Amino acid sequence: MTQGIGKVVGWQQQLADCVEDPVELFNMLDIDQQELSGAMRAIQSFALRVPRSFVARMKLGDINDPLLRQVLPLGEELQAHPGFTQDPLNELAQNPVPGLLHKYQGRVLLTVAGACAINCRYCFRRHYPYQDNIPGTKGWQLALDYIASDTSIREVIYSGGDPLVAKDNVLENLTSRIAAIAHVQVLRIHTRLPVVLPARVCDRLLNWLQATRLKTVLVIHANHANEINREVTLALKQLRAAGITLLNQSVLLKDVNDSVSALAELSWALFDNGVMPYYLHLLDAVAGAAHFNVDQQQAVALHQQLRHKLPGYLVPKLVKEMPGELSKLPII
Ligand SMILES: *Cc1c(COP(=O)(O)O)cnc(C)c1O
Ligand code: SF4
């Protein structure tokens, strides 16, 4: 169908056409050029990258826009902060075969793609050497053998980077090889694409997701209610219609969503779209992201107020990731 093909071309073109030049971003948003020199320095260590459809949801002339804050390179990223390091989760040590992380019982995480559609300044993998750790089509055999040899693995998680940056034929092929392993029951995908580039939810994606025998869970990573516009609503509706369980995970970020009202609005917006709040993560202490930090005491207080304001099913679990622990750690 021509309509389907048109949509496929659409997302790949949009991905190729992201905004990467701070000058252009500042001009598009009519932002004062004062912060520009800091931005130019910050992109030397972590590139600017943001889809145009995401920029279109930001407020003009507002450097404090909660969507802009997530992608805006700032000079202060270059300042060292004690405790903020390159690999805060010590992931490089938990990598039994290329592309596979096995930290928790029953589930393994595959780094399916190295790139993202958006570069989030708070990302805990902003220094991760993806290029050395994406096995490519042939190399997945080692990971698949690892999964096949451990019958305790019920769930395979696609992560990255953003796994949905990969093309559908690659994902479909990998998924069918995983589905051939009898003890795997669930495929979970952690992705920001349905939110930051909703055109990615194309017919081909929906087709293979619907066709697999695996139960499918998709965890979108929205941090603020303003991210969910009409296009995102339509994409989420199509995913739900395909029988996919939708969850959301966010990161608690200073000047983005560190208020009870922002967090409550996000939960309601998600629920309106059939997405259940799952986790609210404390920031991982990655070098360059200290300006997003909300201290733990304040996070606990916010979370308590959120519990008082929302029905229990709309309150995400407040968690923190600690190297060496057997799960994400609840914070109370
Ligand atoms: C977060 C994470 C998971 C999933 O943990 P859940 O608590 O099941 O969401 C699995 N593997 C790795 C390596 C992770 O970081
Ligand atoms: S891995 Fe996730 S948080 Fe990190 S840059 Fe990509 S989309 Fe953003």
CSV table of C-alpha atoms and ligand atoms in Angstrom, one decimal:
chain,number,residue,atom,x,y,z
A,1,MET,CA,0.0,0.0,0.0
A,2,THR,CA,1.4,3.4,-1.0
A,3,GLN,CA,0.2,4.9,2.3
A,4,GLY,CA,2.3,2.4,4.3
A,5,ILE,CA,5.4,3.0,2.2
A,6,GLY,CA,5.0,6.8,2.5
A,7,LYS,CA,5.0,6.5,6.2
A,8,VAL,CA,8.2,4.4,6.3
A,9,VAL,CA,10.1,6.9,4.2
A,10,GLY,CA,8.6,9.5,6.5
A,11,TRP,CA,10.2,8.3,9.7
A,12,GLN,CA,13.6,7.6,8.2
A,13,GLN,CA,13.7,11.0,6.6
A,14,GLN,CA,12.7,12.7,9.8
A,15,LEU,CA,15.4,10.8,11.6
A,16,ALA,CA,18.0,11.9,9.1
A,17,ASP,CA,16.7,15.5,9.3
A,18,CYS,CA,17.1,16.1,13.0
A,19,VAL,CA,18.3,19.5,14.3
A,20,GLU,CA,22.0,19.2,15.2
A,21,ASP,CA,23.2,22.8,15.0
A,22,PRO,CA,22.6,24.9,18.1
A,23,VAL,CA,22.4,28.1,16.0
A,24,GLU,CA,19.5,26.6,14.1
A,25,LEU,CA,17.8,25.4,17.3
A,26,PHE,CA,18.1,28.9,18.8
A,27,ASN,CA,16.8,30.5,15.7
A,28,MET,CA,13.9,28.2,15.4
A,29,LEU,CA,12.8,28.9,18.9
A,30,ASP,CA,13.7,32.5,18.9
A,31,ILE,CA,16.0,32.1,21.9
A,32,ASP,CA,18.5,34.7,23.0
A,33,GLN,CA,22.0,33.8,21.7
A,34,GLN,CA,23.5,34.4,25.2
A,35,GLU,CA,23.8,30.6,25.9
A,36,LEU,CA,25.1,29.8,22.4
A,37,SER,CA,28.8,29.7,23.2
A,38,GLY,CA,28.3,27.3,26.1
A,39,ALA,CA,26.2,25.1,23.8
A,40,MET,CA,28.9,25.1,21.1
A,41,ARG,CA,31.4,23.9,23.7
A,42,ALA,CA,29.0,21.3,25.2
A,43,ILE,CA,28.4,19.6,21.9
A,44,GLN,CA,32.1,18.8,21.5
A,45,SER,CA,31.6,16.0,24.1
A,46,PHE,CA,27.9,15.0,23.4
A,47,ALA,CA,26.2,16.1,20.1
A,48,LEU,CA,22.9,18.0,19.9
A,49,ARG,CA,20.2,16.0,18.3
A,50,VAL,CA,16.5,16.6,18.3
A,51,PRO,CA,13.7,15.7,15.8
A,52,ARG,CA,11.9,18.7,14.3
A,53,SER,CA,8.5,17.4,15.4
A,54,PHE,CA,9.8,17.5,19.0
A,55,VAL,CA,11.1,21.1,18.6
A,56,ALA,CA,7.6,22.0,17.3
A,57,ARG,CA,6.2,21.2,20.7
A,58,MET,CA,8.4,23.7,22.5
A,59,LYS,CA,7.3,27.2,23.5
A,60,LEU,CA,8.9,30.0,21.4
A,61,GLY,CA,11.2,32.4,23.2
A,62,ASP,CA,11.4,30.3,26.4
A,63,ILE,CA,14.8,28.9,27.3
A,64,ASN,CA,13.1,27.3,30.3
A,65,ASP,CA,10.7,25.2,28.2
A,66,PRO,CA,10.7,21.7,29.8
A,67,LEU,CA,11.2,20.0,26.5
A,68,LEU,CA,14.0,22.3,25.4
A,69,ARG,CA,15.8,21.8,28.8
A,70,GLN,CA,16.1,18.0,28.0
A,71,VAL,CA,18.1,18.6,24.8
A,72,LEU,CA,19.8,22.0,25.3
A,73,PRO,CA,23.6,21.7,25.5
A,74,LEU,CA,24.9,24.0,28.3
A,75,GLY,CA,28.4,25.2,29.1
A,76,GLU,CA,27.9,24.0,32.7
A,77,GLU,CA,28.0,20.4,31.5
A,78,LEU,CA,31.7,20.7,31.2
A,79,GLN,CA,32.2,21.4,34.9
A,80,ALA,CA,33.3,18.4,37.0
A,81,HIS,CA,31.1,17.4,39.9
A,82,PRO,CA,32.2,15.0,42.6
A,83,GLY,CA,30.4,11.7,42.2
A,84,PHE,CA,29.3,12.3,38.6
A,85,THR,CA,31.3,9.8,36.4
A,86,GLN,CA,31.5,8.4,32.9
A,87,ASP,CA,30.0,4.9,33.6
A,88,PRO,CA,27.9,5.4,36.8
A,89,LEU,CA,26.2,2.0,36.5
A,90,ASN,CA,29.4,0.1,35.8
A,91,GLU,CA,27.7,-1.4,32.8
A,92,LEU,CA,30.9,-2.2,31.0
A,93,ALA,CA,31.5,-4.9,33.6
A,94,GLN,CA,28.2,-6.7,33.1
A,95,ASN,CA,28.5,-7.6,29.5
A,96,PRO,CA,29.0,-11.4,29.1
A,97,VAL,CA,28.7,-11.3,25.3
A,98,PRO,CA,28.7,-8.3,23.0
A,99,GLY,CA,25.3,-6.5,23.0
A,100,LEU,CA,23.9,-8.2,26.0
A,101,LEU,CA,23.5,-7.1,29.6
A,102,HIS,CA,22.4,-9.6,32.2
A,103,LYS,CA,22.0,-7.8,35.5
A,104,TYR,CA,18.7,-9.0,36.8
A,105,GLN,CA,17.2,-12.5,37.1
A,106,GLY,CA,14.9,-13.6,34.3
A,107,ARG,CA,15.5,-10.8,31.9
A,108,VAL,CA,18.3,-9.7,29.6
A,109,LEU,CA,18.8,-6.4,27.9
A,110,LEU,CA,20.1,-6.2,24.3
A,111,THR,CA,21.6,-3.0,23.0
A,112,VAL,CA,20.0,-3.3,19.6
A,113,ALA,CA,21.0,0.2,18.3
A,114,GLY,CA,23.8,2.6,19.1
A,115,ALA,CA,22.1,5.8,18.1
A,116,CYS,CA,19.0,7.7,19.3
A,117,ALA,CA,16.6,10.1,17.5
A,118,ILE,CA,17.2,12.5,20.4
A,119,ASN,CA,20.2,13.2,22.5
A,120,CYS,CA,19.0,13.7,26.1
A,121,ARG,CA,21.5,15.7,28.0
A,122,TYR,CA,20.8,13.7,31.2
A,123,CYS,CA,21.4,10.3,29.5
A,124,PHE,CA,23.3,7.9,31.7
A,125,ARG,CA,24.8,6.3,28.5
A,126,ARG,CA,26.1,9.6,27.1
A,127,HIS,CA,29.7,8.3,27.4
A,128,TYR,CA,28.9,4.6,26.6
A,129,PRO,CA,31.1,3.1,23.8
A,130,TYR,CA,28.1,1.8,21.8
A,131,GLN,CA,30.0,1.4,18.6
A,132,ASP,CA,32.1,-1.3,20.3
A,133,ASN,CA,29.1,-3.1,21.6
A,134,ILE,CA,26.5,-3.5,18.8
A,135,PRO,CA,27.1,-6.9,17.3
A,136,GLY,CA,25.4,-6.4,13.9
A,137,THR,CA,23.2,-9.0,12.3
A,138,LYS,CA,25.7,-11.9,12.3
A,139,GLY,CA,27.0,-11.2,15.8
A,140,TRP,CA,23.7,-11.7,17.5
A,141,GLN,CA,24.3,-15.4,17.4
A,142,LEU,CA,26.4,-15.3,20.6
A,143,ALA,CA,23.7,-13.4,22.4
A,144,LEU,CA,21.0,-15.8,21.2
A,145,ASP,CA,23.1,-18.8,22.3
A,146,TYR,CA,23.5,-17.1,25.7
A,147,ILE,CA,19.7,-16.7,26.0
A,148,ALA,CA,19.0,-20.2,24.7
A,149,SER,CA,21.3,-21.7,27.2
A,150,ASP,CA,19.7,-20.1,30.3
A,151,THR,CA,16.1,-21.3,30.7
A,152,SER,CA,15.6,-18.8,33.6
A,153,ILE,CA,15.4,-16.0,31.0
A,154,ARG,CA,11.7,-15.2,30.3
A,155,GLU,CA,12.0,-11.7,29.0
A,156,VAL,CA,14.2,-10.1,26.4
A,157,ILE,CA,14.5,-6.3,26.5
A,158,TYR,CA,15.4,-4.2,23.5
A,159,SER,CA,17.3,-1.1,24.5
A,160,GLY,CA,20.1,1.0,23.1
A,161,GLY,CA,20.6,3.8,22.2
A,162,ASP,CA,17.0,3.6,21.0
A,163,PRO,CA,16.2,0.2,19.5
A,164,LEU,CA,13.5,1.6,17.2
A,165,VAL,CA,16.2,3.5,15.3
A,166,ALA,CA,16.9,0.1,13.8
A,167,LYS,CA,15.1,-0.8,10.6
A,168,ASP,CA,12.0,-3.1,10.8
A,169,ASN,CA,13.6,-5.9,8.8
A,170,VAL,CA,16.5,-6.1,11.3
A,171,LEU,CA,14.1,-6.0,14.3
A,172,GLU,CA,11.7,-8.5,12.8
A,173,ASN,CA,14.5,-10.9,12.0
A,174,LEU,CA,16.0,-10.6,15.5
A,175,THR,CA,12.6,-11.0,17.1
A,176,SER,CA,11.8,-14.2,15.2
A,177,ARG,CA,15.1,-15.7,16.3
A,178,ILE,CA,14.2,-14.8,19.9
A,179,ALA,CA,10.7,-16.2,19.5
A,180,ALA,CA,12.2,-19.5,18.4
A,181,ILE,CA,13.6,-19.9,21.9
A,182,ALA,CA,10.8,-21.6,23.8
A,183,HIS,CA,11.4,-20.3,27.3
A,184,VAL,CA,11.3,-16.6,26.3
A,185,GLN,CA,7.8,-15.3,26.7
A,186,VAL,CA,8.0,-11.5,26.7
A,187,LEU,CA,9.6,-8.9,24.4
A,188,ARG,CA,10.0,-5.5,26.0
A,189,ILE,CA,11.1,-2.5,24.1
A,190,HIS,CA,12.4,0.6,25.8
A,191,THR,CA,12.1,3.5,23.4
A,192,ARG,CA,11.5,7.2,23.2
A,193,LEU,CA,10.6,7.1,19.5
A,194,PRO,CA,6.8,6.9,19.7
A,195,VAL,CA,7.0,10.1,21.7
A,196,VAL,CA,9.9,12.1,20.1
A,197,LEU,CA,9.3,10.9,16.5
A,198,PRO,CA,5.8,9.3,16.4
A,199,ALA,CA,6.0,8.7,12.6
A,200,ARG,CA,8.1,5.7,13.7
A,201,VAL,CA,4.9,3.9,14.6
A,202,CYS,CA,4.5,2.8,10.9
A,203,ASP,CA,2.5,-0.2,9.5
A,204,ARG,CA,5.6,-2.4,9.2
A,205,LEU,CA,6.5,-1.9,12.9
A,206,LEU,CA,2.9,-2.7,13.9
A,207,ASN,CA,2.8,-5.7,11.7
A,208,TRP,CA,5.8,-7.5,13.1
A,209,LEU,CA,4.9,-6.6,16.7
A,210,GLN,CA,1.5,-8.0,16.2
A,211,ALA,CA,2.7,-11.1,14.5
A,212,THR,CA,5.2,-12.4,17.1
A,213,ARG,CA,4.1,-15.1,19.5
A,214,LEU,CA,5.8,-13.1,22.3
A,215,LYS,CA,3.9,-10.9,24.7
A,216,THR,CA,4.9,-7.4,23.8
A,217,VAL,CA,5.5,-4.5,26.3
A,218,LEU,CA,6.6,-1.1,25.2
A,219,VAL,CA,8.0,1.4,27.7
A,220,ILE,CA,7.9,4.9,26.3
A,221,HIS,CA,10.2,7.4,28.0
A,222,ALA,CA,8.1,10.6,28.4
A,223,ASN,CA,9.2,13.1,31.0
A,224,HIS,CA,6.6,15.9,30.6
A,225,ALA,CA,2.9,16.1,29.6
A,226,ASN,CA,3.8,18.6,26.8
A,227,GLU,CA,5.6,15.9,25.0
A,228,ILE,CA,2.3,14.2,24.2
A,229,ASN,CA,0.6,15.9,21.3
A,230,ARG,CA,-2.1,14.7,18.9
A,231,GLU,CA,0.4,12.8,16.7
A,232,VAL,CA,1.8,11.0,19.7
A,233,THR,CA,-1.8,10.2,20.9
A,234,LEU,CA,-2.5,8.6,17.5
A,235,ALA,CA,0.7,6.5,17.6
A,236,LEU,CA,0.0,5.2,21.1
A,237,LYS,CA,-3.6,4.4,20.0
A,238,GLN,CA,-2.2,2.3,17.1
A,239,LEU,CA,0.2,0.5,19.5
A,240,ARG,CA,-2.6,-0.3,21.9
A,241,ALA,CA,-4.8,-1.6,19.1
A,242,ALA,CA,-2.0,-3.9,18.2
A,243,GLY,CA,-2.3,-5.5,21.6
A,244,ILE,CA,0.9,-4.0,23.1
A,245,THR,CA,1.1,-3.2,26.8
A,246,LEU,CA,2.2,0.4,27.2
A,247,LEU,CA,4.2,1.7,30.2
A,248,ASN,CA,6.1,4.9,30.9
A,249,GLN,CA,9.3,5.5,32.7
A,250,SER,CA,10.6,9.0,33.4
A,251,VAL,CA,13.6,10.5,35.0
A,252,LEU,CA,13.1,13.1,37.7
A,253,LEU,CA,14.8,16.2,36.3
A,254,LYS,CA,15.4,19.6,37.8
A,255,ASP,CA,13.6,22.4,35.9
A,256,VAL,CA,11.8,19.8,33.7
A,257,ASN,CA,9.4,17.8,35.9
A,258,ASP,CA,10.5,18.4,39.5
A,259,SER,CA,7.1,19.6,40.7
A,260,VAL,CA,4.0,17.8,42.0
A,261,SER,CA,1.9,19.5,39.3
A,262,ALA,CA,4.2,18.5,36.4
A,263,LEU,CA,4.4,14.9,37.6
A,264,ALA,CA,0.6,14.7,38.2
A,265,GLU,CA,-0.2,16.2,34.8
A,266,LEU,CA,2.2,13.7,33.2
A,267,SER,CA,0.5,10.7,34.9
A,268,TRP,CA,-2.9,11.9,33.7
A,269,ALA,CA,-1.8,12.6,30.2
A,270,LEU,CA,-0.3,9.1,30.1
A,271,PHE,CA,-3.5,7.5,31.4
A,272,ASP,CA,-5.6,9.4,28.9
A,273,ASN,CA,-3.5,7.6,26.3
A,274,GLY,CA,-3.7,4.1,27.8
A,275,VAL,CA,-0.1,4.2,29.2
A,276,MET,CA,0.5,3.2,32.8
A,277,PRO,CA,3.2,5.0,34.8
A,278,TYR,CA,5.9,2.5,35.7
A,279,TYR,CA,9.1,4.1,37.1
A,280,LEU,CA,10.2,7.5,38.1
A,281,HIS,CA,14.0,7.3,38.2
A,282,LEU,CA,16.4,9.4,40.2
A,283,LEU,CA,19.1,10.8,37.9
A,284,ASP,CA,22.1,8.6,37.4
A,285,ALA,CA,25.2,10.5,38.4
A,286,VAL,CA,26.7,10.8,34.9
A,287,ALA,CA,29.3,13.4,34.2
A,288,GLY,CA,27.7,16.4,32.4
A,289,ALA,CA,24.2,16.0,33.9
A,290,ALA,CA,24.7,17.4,37.4
A,291,HIS,CA,22.5,20.4,36.6
A,292,PHE,CA,19.5,18.1,36.4
A,293,ASN,CA,20.0,16.6,39.9
A,294,VAL,CA,17.2,16.6,42.4
A,295,ASP,CA,18.4,15.5,45.8
A,296,GLN,CA,17.0,12.4,47.2
A,297,GLN,CA,15.2,14.0,50.2
A,298,GLN,CA,13.4,16.4,47.9
A,299,ALA,CA,12.5,13.5,45.5
A,300,VAL,CA,11.0,11.5,48.4
A,301,ALA,CA,9.0,14.6,49.5
A,302,LEU,CA,7.7,15.1,45.9
A,303,HIS,CA,6.8,11.5,45.6
A,304,GLN,CA,4.9,11.5,48.9
A,305,GLN,CA,2.9,14.6,47.7
A,306,LEU,CA,2.2,12.8,44.4
A,307,ARG,CA,0.8,9.8,46.3
A,308,HIS,CA,-1.6,12.1,48.2
A,309,LYS,CA,-2.8,13.7,44.9
A,310,LEU,CA,-3.2,10.7,42.6
A,311,PRO,CA,-5.0,7.4,42.5
A,312,GLY,CA,-2.4,4.7,43.4
A,313,TYR,CA,-2.3,3.3,39.9
A,314,LEU,CA,-1.1,6.6,38.5
A,315,VAL,CA,1.9,6.9,40.9
A,316,PRO,CA,5.1,5.7,39.4
A,317,LYS,CA,7.6,3.8,41.6
A,318,LEU,CA,10.4,6.1,42.6
A,319,VAL,CA,13.6,4.1,42.0
A,320,LYS,CA,17.3,4.4,41.7
A,321,GLU,CA,19.7,2.2,39.9
A,322,MET,CA,22.7,1.0,42.0
A,323,PRO,CA,25.6,-1.0,40.6
A,324,GLY,CA,25.6,-4.5,42.0
A,325,GLU,CA,21.9,-4.6,43.2
A,326,LEU,CA,19.5,-7.3,42.1
A,327,SER,CA,16.8,-4.8,41.0
A,328,LYS,CA,16.2,-1.1,40.7
A,329,LEU,CA,16.0,0.1,44.3
A,330,PRO,CA,12.8,1.6,45.6
A,331,ILE,CA,13.3,5.0,47.4
A,332,ILE,CA,11.0,5.8,50.3
B,1,LIG,C1,16.5,-1.7,34.2
B,1,LIG,C2,17.0,-2.9,33.6
B,1,LIG,C3,16.2,-4.0,33.4
B,1,LIG,C4,14.7,-4.1,33.7
B,1,LIG,O1,14.4,-3.9,35.0
B,1,LIG,P1,12.9,-3.9,35.4
B,1,LIG,O2,12.9,-3.6,36.9
B,1,LIG,O3,12.4,-5.2,35.1
B,1,LIG,O4,12.2,-2.8,34.6
B,1,LIG,C5,16.8,-5.2,32.9
B,1,LIG,N1,18.1,-5.2,32.6
B,1,LIG,C6,18.9,-4.2,32.8
B,1,LIG,C7,20.4,-4.3,32.5
B,1,LIG,C8,18.4,-3.0,33.3
B,1,LIG,O5,19.2,-1.9,33.5
B,2,SF4,S1,19.3,6.3,25.4
B,2,SF4,FE1,17.3,7.2,26.0
B,2,SF4,S2,17.9,8.9,27.4
B,2,SF4,FE2,19.7,8.3,26.4
B,2,SF4,S3,19.9,9.8,24.7
B,2,SF4,FE3,18.9,7.9,23.9
B,2,SF4,S4,16.7,8.3,24.1
B,2,SF4,FE4,17.8,9.8,25.4
